[in-house]
Amino acid sequence: MPPRAAPADDEPATGAAVTEEAARLLGLPPPPLLPFAEAWAGMSPMARTFWAENRRVDSRATQAALGLRWRHPDYRAGLRAILAGETRKQG
């Protein structure tokens, strides 16, 4: 039986890189980067909890353990699919 497809990403990237790619696809300039200390000062306690940790997952191990292969092999393909879906909904 072939592995089932799952929505996910197989290319690690920073949040900034993903945001920059999303802006590019929308034809917008990326938002300005803030120094972490400045951003931290404006975060809610829940946001601070999220950003205080840096967890990494080896997608190869996850795919093998779950018997999956990613529907979108990287965040770029995933963002393109999201945009295409939104465009279809609006059209």
Short mmCIF file of C-alpha atoms in Angstrom, two decimals:
data_model
loop_
_atom_site.label_atom_id
_atom_site.label_comp_id
_atom_site.label_asym_id
_atom_site.label_seq_id
_atom_site.Cartn_x
_atom_site.Cartn_y
_atom_site.Cartn_z
CA MET A 1 0.00 0.00 0.00
CA PRO A 2 1.55 3.40 -0.98
CA PRO A 3 2.00 6.00 1.75
CA ARG A 4 -0.97 8.30 2.31
CA ALA A 5 -0.55 11.99 1.48
CA ALA A 6 -0.57 14.48 4.33
CA PRO A 7 -0.47 18.27 4.33
CA ALA A 8 2.91 19.29 5.71
CA ASP A 9 6.31 20.66 4.90
CA ASP A 10 9.61 18.87 4.28
CA GLU A 11 11.89 21.92 4.14
CA PRO A 12 12.81 23.63 7.41
CA ALA A 13 12.59 27.40 7.19
CA THR A 14 12.44 30.38 9.48
CA GLY A 15 9.14 32.14 10.03
CA ALA A 16 10.67 35.16 8.30
CA ALA A 17 11.47 33.12 5.16
CA VAL A 18 7.92 31.76 5.00
CA THR A 19 6.45 35.25 5.50
CA GLU A 20 8.74 36.68 2.80
CA GLU A 21 7.64 33.99 0.34
CA ALA A 22 3.96 34.60 1.13
CA ALA A 23 4.43 38.33 0.55
CA ARG A 24 6.25 37.64 -2.73
CA LEU A 25 3.43 35.42 -3.98
CA LEU A 26 0.93 38.17 -3.14
CA GLY A 27 3.06 40.81 -4.86
CA LEU A 28 3.58 42.65 -1.57
CA PRO A 29 6.72 43.81 0.19
CA PRO A 30 7.59 41.66 3.19
CA PRO A 31 6.85 43.19 6.57
CA PRO A 32 9.84 44.79 8.26
CA LEU A 33 11.91 42.60 10.53
CA LEU A 34 11.99 43.62 14.18
CA PRO A 35 14.77 42.91 16.64
CA PHE A 36 13.60 40.02 18.81
CA ALA A 37 13.76 42.08 22.02
CA GLU A 38 11.47 44.69 20.49
CA ALA A 39 9.00 42.09 19.26
CA TRP A 40 9.14 40.28 22.63
CA ALA A 41 8.13 43.47 24.47
CA GLY A 42 4.88 43.63 22.49
CA MET A 43 3.96 39.94 22.74
CA SER A 44 1.17 38.47 24.80
CA PRO A 45 2.12 35.85 27.40
CA MET A 46 0.81 33.11 25.07
CA ALA A 47 2.90 34.41 22.15
CA ARG A 48 5.96 34.54 24.40
CA THR A 49 5.42 30.90 25.34
CA PHE A 50 5.28 29.95 21.66
CA TRP A 51 8.35 31.95 20.61
CA ALA A 52 10.44 31.00 23.66
CA GLU A 53 10.90 27.48 22.28
CA ASN A 54 12.62 26.34 19.12
CA ARG A 55 11.56 22.82 18.25
CA ARG A 56 12.69 20.97 15.18
CA VAL A 57 11.18 17.82 13.75
CA ASP A 58 12.99 15.51 11.36
CA SER A 59 10.31 15.12 8.71
CA ARG A 60 11.91 11.97 7.33
CA ALA A 61 11.43 10.23 10.67
CA THR A 62 7.88 11.56 10.97
CA GLN A 63 6.96 10.41 7.46
CA ALA A 64 8.43 6.96 8.06
CA ALA A 65 6.78 6.55 11.47
CA LEU A 66 3.36 7.59 10.18
CA GLY A 67 3.59 5.95 6.74
CA LEU A 68 2.99 9.32 5.07
CA ARG A 69 4.50 11.42 2.36
CA TRP A 70 3.95 15.14 2.31
CA ARG A 71 1.33 16.54 -0.06
CA HIS A 72 3.45 19.70 -0.41
CA PRO A 73 7.17 18.90 -0.21
CA ASP A 74 8.15 22.39 0.92
CA TYR A 75 6.60 25.58 2.25
CA ARG A 76 6.80 27.25 -1.15
CA ALA A 77 4.59 24.58 -2.75
CA GLY A 78 2.25 24.72 0.24
CA LEU A 79 1.87 28.49 0.01
CA ARG A 80 1.22 28.26 -3.74
CA ALA A 81 -1.51 25.68 -3.06
CA ILE A 82 -3.11 27.90 -0.40
CA LEU A 83 -3.11 30.86 -2.77
CA ALA A 84 -4.56 28.77 -5.60
CA GLY A 85 -7.31 27.53 -3.29
CA GLU A 86 -8.17 31.05 -2.14
CA THR A 87 -8.20 32.27 -5.74
CA ARG A 88 -10.62 29.49 -6.71
CA LYS A 89 -12.92 30.37 -3.79
CA GLN A 90 -13.02 34.02 -4.82
CA GLY A 91 -13.38 33.36 -8.57
#
